[in-house]
Structure formats: structure tokens, C-alpha cells
CSV table of N, CA and C in Angstrom, one decimal:
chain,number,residue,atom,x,y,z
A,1,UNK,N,23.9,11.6,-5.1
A,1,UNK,CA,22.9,11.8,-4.1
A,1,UNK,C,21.9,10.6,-4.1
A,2,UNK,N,22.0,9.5,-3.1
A,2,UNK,CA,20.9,8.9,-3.1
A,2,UNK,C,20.6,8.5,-2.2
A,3,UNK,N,18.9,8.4,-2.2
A,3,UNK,CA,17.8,7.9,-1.3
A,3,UNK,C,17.4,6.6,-1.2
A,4,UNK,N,17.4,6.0,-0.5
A,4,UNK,CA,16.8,4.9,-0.1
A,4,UNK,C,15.4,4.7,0.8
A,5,UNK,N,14.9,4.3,0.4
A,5,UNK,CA,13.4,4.1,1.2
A,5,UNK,C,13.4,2.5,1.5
A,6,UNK,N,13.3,2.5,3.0
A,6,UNK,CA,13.6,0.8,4.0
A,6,UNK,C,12.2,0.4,3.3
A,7,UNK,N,12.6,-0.7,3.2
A,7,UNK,CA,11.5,-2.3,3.7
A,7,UNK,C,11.0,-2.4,4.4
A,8,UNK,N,12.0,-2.2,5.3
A,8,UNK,CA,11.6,-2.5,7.1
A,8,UNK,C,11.5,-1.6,8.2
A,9,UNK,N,11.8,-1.1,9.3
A,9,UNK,CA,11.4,0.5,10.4
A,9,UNK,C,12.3,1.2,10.0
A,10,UNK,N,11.7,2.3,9.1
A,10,UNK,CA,12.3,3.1,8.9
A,10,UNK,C,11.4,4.2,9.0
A,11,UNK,N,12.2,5.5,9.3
A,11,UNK,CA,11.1,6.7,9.6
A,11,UNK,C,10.1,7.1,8.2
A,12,UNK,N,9.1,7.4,8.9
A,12,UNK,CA,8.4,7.9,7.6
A,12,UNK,C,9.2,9.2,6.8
A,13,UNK,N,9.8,9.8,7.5
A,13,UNK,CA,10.4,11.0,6.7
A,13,UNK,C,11.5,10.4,5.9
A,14,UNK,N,12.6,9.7,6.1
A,14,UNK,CA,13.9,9.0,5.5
A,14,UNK,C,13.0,8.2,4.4
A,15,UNK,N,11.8,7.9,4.1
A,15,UNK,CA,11.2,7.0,3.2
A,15,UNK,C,10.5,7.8,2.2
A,16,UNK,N,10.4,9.1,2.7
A,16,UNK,CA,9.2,10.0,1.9
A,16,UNK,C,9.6,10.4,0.7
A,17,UNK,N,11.2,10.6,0.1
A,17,UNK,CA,11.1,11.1,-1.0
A,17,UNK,C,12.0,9.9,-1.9
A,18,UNK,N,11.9,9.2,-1.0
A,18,UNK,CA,13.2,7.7,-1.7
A,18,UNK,C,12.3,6.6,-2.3
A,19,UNK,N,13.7,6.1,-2.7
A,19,UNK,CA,13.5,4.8,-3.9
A,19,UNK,C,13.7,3.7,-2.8
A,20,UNK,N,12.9,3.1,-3.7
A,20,UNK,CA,12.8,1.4,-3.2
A,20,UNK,C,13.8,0.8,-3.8
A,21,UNK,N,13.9,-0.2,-2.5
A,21,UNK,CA,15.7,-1.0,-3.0
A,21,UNK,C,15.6,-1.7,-4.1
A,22,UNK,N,14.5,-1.7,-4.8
A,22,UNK,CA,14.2,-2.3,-6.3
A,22,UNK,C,14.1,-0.8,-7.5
A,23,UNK,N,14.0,0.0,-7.3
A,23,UNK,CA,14.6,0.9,-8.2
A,23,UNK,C,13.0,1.9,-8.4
A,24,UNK,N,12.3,1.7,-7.4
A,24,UNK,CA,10.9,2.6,-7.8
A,24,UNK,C,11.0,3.6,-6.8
A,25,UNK,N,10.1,4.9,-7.1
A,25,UNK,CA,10.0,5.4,-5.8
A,25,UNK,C,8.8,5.3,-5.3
A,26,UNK,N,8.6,5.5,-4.1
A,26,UNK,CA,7.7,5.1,-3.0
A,26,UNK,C,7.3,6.2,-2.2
A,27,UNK,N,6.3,7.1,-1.8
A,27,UNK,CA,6.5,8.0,-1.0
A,27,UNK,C,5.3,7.7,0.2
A,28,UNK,N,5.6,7.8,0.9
A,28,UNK,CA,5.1,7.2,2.2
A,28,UNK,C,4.3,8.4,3.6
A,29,UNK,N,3.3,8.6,3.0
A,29,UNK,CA,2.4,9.6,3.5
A,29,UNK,C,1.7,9.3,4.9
A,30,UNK,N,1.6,7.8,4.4
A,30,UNK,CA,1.3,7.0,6.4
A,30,UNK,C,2.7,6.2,6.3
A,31,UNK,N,3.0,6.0,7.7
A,31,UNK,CA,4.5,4.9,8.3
A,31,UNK,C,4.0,3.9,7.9
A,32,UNK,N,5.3,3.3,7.3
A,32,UNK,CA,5.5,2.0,6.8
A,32,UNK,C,5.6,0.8,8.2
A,33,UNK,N,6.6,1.7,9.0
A,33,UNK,CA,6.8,0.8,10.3
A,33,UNK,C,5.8,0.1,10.8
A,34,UNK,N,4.6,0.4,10.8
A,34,UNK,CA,3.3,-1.1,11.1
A,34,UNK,C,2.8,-1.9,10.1
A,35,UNK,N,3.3,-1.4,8.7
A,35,UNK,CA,3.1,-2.7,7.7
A,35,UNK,C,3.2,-3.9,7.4
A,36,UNK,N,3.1,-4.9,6.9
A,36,UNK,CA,3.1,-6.3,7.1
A,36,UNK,C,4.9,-6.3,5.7
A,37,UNK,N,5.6,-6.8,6.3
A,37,UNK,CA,7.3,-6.8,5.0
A,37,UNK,C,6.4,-7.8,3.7
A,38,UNK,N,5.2,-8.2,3.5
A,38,UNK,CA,4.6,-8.5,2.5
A,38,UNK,C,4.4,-7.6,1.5
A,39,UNK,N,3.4,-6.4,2.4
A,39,UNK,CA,2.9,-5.0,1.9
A,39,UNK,C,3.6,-4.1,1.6
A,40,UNK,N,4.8,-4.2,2.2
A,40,UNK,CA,5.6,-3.2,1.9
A,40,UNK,C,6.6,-4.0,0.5
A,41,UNK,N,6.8,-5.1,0.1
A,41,UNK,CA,7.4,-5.6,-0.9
A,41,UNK,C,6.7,-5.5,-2.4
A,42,UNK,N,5.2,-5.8,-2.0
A,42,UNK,CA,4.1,-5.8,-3.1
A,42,UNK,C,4.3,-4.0,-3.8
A,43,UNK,N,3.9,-3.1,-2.7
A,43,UNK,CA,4.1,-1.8,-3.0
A,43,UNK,C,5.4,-1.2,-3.9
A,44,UNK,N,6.5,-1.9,-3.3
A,44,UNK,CA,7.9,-1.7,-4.1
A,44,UNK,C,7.8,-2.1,-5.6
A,45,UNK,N,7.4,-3.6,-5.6
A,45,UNK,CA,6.8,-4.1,-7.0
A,45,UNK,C,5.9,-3.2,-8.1
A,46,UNK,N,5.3,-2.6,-7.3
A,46,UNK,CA,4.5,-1.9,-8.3
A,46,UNK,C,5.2,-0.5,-8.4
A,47,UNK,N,5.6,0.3,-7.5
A,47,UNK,CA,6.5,1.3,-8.1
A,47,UNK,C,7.8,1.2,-9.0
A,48,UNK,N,8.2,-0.3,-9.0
A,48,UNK,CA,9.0,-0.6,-9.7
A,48,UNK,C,8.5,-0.4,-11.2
A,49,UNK,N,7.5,-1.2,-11.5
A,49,UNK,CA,6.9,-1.9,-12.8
A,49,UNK,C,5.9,-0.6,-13.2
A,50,UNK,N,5.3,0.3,-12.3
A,50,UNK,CA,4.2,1.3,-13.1
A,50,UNK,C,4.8,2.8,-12.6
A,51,UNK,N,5.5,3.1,-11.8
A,51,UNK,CA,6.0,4.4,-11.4
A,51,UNK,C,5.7,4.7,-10.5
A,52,UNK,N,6.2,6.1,-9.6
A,52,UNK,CA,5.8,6.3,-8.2
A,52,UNK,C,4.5,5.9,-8.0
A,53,UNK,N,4.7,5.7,-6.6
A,53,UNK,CA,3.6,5.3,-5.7
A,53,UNK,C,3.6,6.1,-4.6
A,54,UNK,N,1.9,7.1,-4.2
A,54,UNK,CA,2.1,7.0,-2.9
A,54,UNK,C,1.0,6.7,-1.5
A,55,UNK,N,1.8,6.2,-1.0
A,55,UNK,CA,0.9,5.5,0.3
A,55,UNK,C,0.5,6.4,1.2
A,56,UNK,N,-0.9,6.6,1.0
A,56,UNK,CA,-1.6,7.2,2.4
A,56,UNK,C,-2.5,6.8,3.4
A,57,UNK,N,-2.4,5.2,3.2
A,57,UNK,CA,-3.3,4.8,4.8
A,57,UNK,C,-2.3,3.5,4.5
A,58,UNK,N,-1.8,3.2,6.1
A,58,UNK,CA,-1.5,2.1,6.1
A,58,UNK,C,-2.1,1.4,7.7
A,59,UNK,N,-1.4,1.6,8.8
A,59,UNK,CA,-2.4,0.8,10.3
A,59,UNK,C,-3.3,2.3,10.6
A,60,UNK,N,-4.4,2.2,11.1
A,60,UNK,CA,-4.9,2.6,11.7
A,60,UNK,C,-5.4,2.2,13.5
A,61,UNK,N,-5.7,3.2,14.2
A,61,UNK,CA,-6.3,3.0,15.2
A,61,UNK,C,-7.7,2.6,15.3
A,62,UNK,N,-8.3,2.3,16.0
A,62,UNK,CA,-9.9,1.9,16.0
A,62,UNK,C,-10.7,3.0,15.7
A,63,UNK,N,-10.1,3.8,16.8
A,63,UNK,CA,-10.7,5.2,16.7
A,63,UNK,C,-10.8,5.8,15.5
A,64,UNK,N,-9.4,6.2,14.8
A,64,UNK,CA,-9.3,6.5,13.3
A,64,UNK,C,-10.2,5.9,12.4
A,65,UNK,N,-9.8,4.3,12.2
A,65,UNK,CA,-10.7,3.6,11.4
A,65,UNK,C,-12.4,4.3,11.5
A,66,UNK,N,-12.7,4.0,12.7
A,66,UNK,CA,-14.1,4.5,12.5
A,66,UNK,C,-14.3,5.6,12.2
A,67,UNK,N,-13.6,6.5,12.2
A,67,UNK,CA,-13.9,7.8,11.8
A,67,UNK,C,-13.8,8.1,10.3
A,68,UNK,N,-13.2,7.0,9.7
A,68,UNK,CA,-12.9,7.3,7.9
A,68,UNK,C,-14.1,5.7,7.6
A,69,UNK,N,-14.8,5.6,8.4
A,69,UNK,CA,-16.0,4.5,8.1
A,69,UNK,C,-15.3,3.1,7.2
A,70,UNK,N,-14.3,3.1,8.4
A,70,UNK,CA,-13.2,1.5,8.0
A,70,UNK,C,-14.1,0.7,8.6
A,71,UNK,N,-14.2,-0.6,8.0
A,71,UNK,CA,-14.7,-1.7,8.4
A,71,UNK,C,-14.2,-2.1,9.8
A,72,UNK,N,-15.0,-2.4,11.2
A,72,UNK,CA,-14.7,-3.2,12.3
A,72,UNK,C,-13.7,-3.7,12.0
A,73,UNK,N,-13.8,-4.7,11.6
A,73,UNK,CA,-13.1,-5.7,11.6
A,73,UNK,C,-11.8,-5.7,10.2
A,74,UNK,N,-11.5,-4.2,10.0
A,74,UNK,CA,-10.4,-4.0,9.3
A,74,UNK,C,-9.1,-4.6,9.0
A,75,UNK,N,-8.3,-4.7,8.0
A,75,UNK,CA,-6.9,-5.0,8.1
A,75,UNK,C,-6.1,-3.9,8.5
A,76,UNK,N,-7.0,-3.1,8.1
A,76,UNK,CA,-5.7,-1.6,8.7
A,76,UNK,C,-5.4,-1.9,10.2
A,77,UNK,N,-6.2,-2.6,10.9
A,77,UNK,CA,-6.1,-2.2,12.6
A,77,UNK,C,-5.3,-3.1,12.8
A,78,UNK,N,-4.4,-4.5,11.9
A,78,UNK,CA,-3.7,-5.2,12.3
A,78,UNK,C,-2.5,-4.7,11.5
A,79,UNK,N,-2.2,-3.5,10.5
A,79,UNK,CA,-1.4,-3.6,9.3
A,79,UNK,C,-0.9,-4.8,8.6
A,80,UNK,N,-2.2,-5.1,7.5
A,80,UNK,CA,-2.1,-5.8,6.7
A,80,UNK,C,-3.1,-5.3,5.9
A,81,UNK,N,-3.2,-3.9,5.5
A,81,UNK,CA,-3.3,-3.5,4.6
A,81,UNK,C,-3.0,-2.2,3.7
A,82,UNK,N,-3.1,-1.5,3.0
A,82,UNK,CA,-2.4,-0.6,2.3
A,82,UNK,C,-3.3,0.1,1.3
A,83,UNK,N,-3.6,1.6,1.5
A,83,UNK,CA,-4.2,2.3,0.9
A,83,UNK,C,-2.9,3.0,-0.4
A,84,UNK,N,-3.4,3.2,-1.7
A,84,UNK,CA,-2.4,4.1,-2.0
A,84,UNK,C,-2.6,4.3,-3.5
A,85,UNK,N,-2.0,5.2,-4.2
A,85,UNK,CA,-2.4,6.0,-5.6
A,85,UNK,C,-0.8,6.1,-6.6
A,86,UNK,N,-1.1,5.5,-8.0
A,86,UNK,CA,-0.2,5.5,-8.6
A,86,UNK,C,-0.2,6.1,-9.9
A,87,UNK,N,0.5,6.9,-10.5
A,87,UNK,CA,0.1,8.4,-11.2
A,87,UNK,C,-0.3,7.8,-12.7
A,88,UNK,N,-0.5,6.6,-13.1
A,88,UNK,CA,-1.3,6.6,-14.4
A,88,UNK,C,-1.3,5.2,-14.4
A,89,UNK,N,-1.4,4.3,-15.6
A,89,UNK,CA,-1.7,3.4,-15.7
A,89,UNK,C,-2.4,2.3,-14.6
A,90,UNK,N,-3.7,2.7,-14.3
A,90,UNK,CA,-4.2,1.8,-13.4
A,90,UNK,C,-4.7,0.8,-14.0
A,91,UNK,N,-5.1,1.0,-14.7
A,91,UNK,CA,-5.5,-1.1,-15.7
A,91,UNK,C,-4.5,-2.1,-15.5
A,92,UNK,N,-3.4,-1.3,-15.8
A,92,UNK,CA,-2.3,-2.3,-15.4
A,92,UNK,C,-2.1,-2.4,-14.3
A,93,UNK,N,-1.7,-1.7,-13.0
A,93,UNK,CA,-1.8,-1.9,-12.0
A,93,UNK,C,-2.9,-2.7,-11.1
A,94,UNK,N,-4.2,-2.8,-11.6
A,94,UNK,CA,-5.4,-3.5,-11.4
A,94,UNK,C,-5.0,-4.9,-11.8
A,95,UNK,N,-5.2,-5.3,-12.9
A,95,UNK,CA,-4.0,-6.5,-13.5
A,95,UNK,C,-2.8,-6.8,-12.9
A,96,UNK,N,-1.7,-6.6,-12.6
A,96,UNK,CA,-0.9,-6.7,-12.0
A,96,UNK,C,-1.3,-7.1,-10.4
A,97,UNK,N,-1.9,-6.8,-10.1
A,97,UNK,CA,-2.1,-6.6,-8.1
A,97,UNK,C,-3.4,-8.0,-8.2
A,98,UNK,N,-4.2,-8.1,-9.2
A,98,UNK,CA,-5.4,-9.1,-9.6
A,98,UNK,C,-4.9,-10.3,-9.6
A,99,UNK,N,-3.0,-10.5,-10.2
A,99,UNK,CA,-2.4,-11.7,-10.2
A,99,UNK,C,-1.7,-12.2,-9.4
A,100,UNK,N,-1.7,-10.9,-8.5
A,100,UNK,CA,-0.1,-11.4,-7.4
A,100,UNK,C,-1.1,-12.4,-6.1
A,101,UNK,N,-0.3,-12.9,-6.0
A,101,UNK,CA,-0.5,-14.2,-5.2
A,101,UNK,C,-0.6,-14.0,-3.7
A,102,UNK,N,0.3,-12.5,-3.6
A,102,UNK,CA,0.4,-11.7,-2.2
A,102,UNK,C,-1.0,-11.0,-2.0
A,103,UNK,N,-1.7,-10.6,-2.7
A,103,UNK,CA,-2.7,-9.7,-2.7
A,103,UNK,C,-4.2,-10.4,-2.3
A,104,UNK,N,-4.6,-10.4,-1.1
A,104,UNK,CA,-6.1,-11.2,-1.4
A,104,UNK,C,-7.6,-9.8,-1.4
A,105,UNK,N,-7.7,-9.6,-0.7
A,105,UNK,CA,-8.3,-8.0,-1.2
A,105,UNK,C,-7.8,-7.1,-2.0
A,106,UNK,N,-8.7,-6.7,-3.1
A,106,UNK,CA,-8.0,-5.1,-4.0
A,106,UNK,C,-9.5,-4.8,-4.7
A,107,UNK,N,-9.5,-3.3,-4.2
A,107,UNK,CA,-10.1,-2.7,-4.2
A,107,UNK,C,-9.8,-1.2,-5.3
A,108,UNK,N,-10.2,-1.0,-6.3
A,108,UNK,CA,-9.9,0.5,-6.7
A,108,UNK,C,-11.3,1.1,-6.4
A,109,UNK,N,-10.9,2.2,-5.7
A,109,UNK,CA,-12.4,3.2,-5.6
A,109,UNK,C,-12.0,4.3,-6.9
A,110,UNK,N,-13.1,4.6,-6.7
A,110,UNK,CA,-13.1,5.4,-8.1
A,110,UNK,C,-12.4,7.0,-8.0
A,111,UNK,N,-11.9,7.8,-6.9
A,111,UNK,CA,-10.8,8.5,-7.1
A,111,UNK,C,-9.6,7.9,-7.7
A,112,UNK,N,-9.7,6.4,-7.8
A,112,UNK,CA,-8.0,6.3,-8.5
A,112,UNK,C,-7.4,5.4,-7.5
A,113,UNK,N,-7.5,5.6,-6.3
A,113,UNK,CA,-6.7,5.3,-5.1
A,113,UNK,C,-7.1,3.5,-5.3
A,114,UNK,N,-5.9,2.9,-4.8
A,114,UNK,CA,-6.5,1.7,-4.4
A,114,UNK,C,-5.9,0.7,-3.1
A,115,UNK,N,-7.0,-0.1,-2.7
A,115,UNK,CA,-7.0,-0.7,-1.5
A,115,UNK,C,-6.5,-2.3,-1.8
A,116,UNK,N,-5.3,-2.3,-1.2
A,116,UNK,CA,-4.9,-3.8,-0.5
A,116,UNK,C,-5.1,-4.5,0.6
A,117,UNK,N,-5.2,-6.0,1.0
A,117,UNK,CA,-4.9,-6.3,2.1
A,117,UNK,C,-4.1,-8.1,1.8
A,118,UNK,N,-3.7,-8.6,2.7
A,118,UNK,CA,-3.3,-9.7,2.8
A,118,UNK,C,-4.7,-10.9,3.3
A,119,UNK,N,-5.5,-10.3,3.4
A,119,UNK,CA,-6.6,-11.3,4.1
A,119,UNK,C,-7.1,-12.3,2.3
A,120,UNK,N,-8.4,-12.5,2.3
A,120,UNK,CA,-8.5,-14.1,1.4
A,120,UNK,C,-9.0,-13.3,0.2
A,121,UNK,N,-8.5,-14.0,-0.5
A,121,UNK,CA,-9.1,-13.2,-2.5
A,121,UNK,C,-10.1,-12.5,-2.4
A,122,UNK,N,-10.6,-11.8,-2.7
A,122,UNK,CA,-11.9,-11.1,-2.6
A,122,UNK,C,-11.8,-9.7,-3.3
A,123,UNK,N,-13.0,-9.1,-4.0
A,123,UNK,CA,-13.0,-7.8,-4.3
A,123,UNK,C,-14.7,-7.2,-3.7
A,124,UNK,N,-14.7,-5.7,-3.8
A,124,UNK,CA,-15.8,-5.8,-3.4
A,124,UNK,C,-16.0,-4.0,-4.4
């Protein structure tokens, strides 16, 4: 029995309880299908290396954005960025995501959850 979770347009349901074609699993609570195939590789990476992952904001609408007090000028509203929670080792995952070369925003808030984007190095 096996699940596969796409890279690329794939429904959010066919991705929700599957592995990443790198051997992690991924579970995908917002659609992957407006993600940037950067974000969606980086995320694979880390459920490979630290264990499930799961993604719950990825593009947003304007409307939405404002309503969860997303920055104007968000990456979510272009999908190029990626909300999401990985079940232990966050130092390492902080580390890991601190190095990758894909990553230029990362953010951990202090529920645990943490925020990516593709835009320029920066933490806040």
C-alpha cells in the first residue's frame, strides 16, 4: 500500500496522508498546487531529515491574508511561502532551514509553527 504525495498539482486530499518522493511524510492541510516547486522541495527535505511535517498555510487570498493580520505585501499572496509544524526537533529544523540556501525568510513563532518564504535572507 503506497502513498505518494506530488511535488507538483496534486490534490490536496491524494497528498494529505502521503510520503514525499524522498521518503518523508508530508501532510498538507493548505494545497500545495499554488506553491512555489522550491517550497514544496524544501518541505520534502525537512520531512525527510526531521519527520512528518504538516503544512497549514500556503497562498492566501488578500482577503484571507488580512484577516489572519498577514503582511500587505505578503509571500503567501504570491505562493512563495509556507507555514507549517514539525513534531519535535525544532533546533534542528531551525538550523537546517537557517542553512538552506532556498530559504530567505524563517520565522519560528513560538507555538512551534514555522514560517518560510523565498523572498531575501531575513528573520524577524
Amino acid at each position: 500500500n503506497v502513498h505518494l504525495a506530488s511535488l507538483g498539482r496534486g490534490s490536496p486530499r491524494q497528498e494529505a496522508a502521503g510520503r514525499s518522493l524522498s521518503g518523508g511524510q508530508v501532510r498538507w492541510s493548505a494545497s500545495s498546487a499554488c506553491l512555489s516547486a522550491t517550497l514544496r522541495r524544501v518541505i520534502s527535505e525537512v520531512s525527510s531529515n526531521f519527520g512528518p511535517v504538516t503544512v497549514n498555510s500556503t497562498c492566501r487570498s488578500r482577503h484571507r491574508n488580512a484577516g489572519v493580520g498577514g503582511a500587505p505585501r505578503s509571500r503567501h499572496l504570491s505562493g512563495d511561502a509556507v507555514d507549517f509544524s514539525v513534531g519535535g526537533k525544532a533546533r534542528a529544523v531551525l538550523a537546517f532551514l537557517g542553512g538552506h540556501r532556498a530559504v530567505g525568510g524563517l520565522k519560528r513563532y513560538a507555538d512551534g509553527h514555522f514560517h518560510i518564504d523565498t523572498g531575501p535572507r531575513r528573520t524577524w
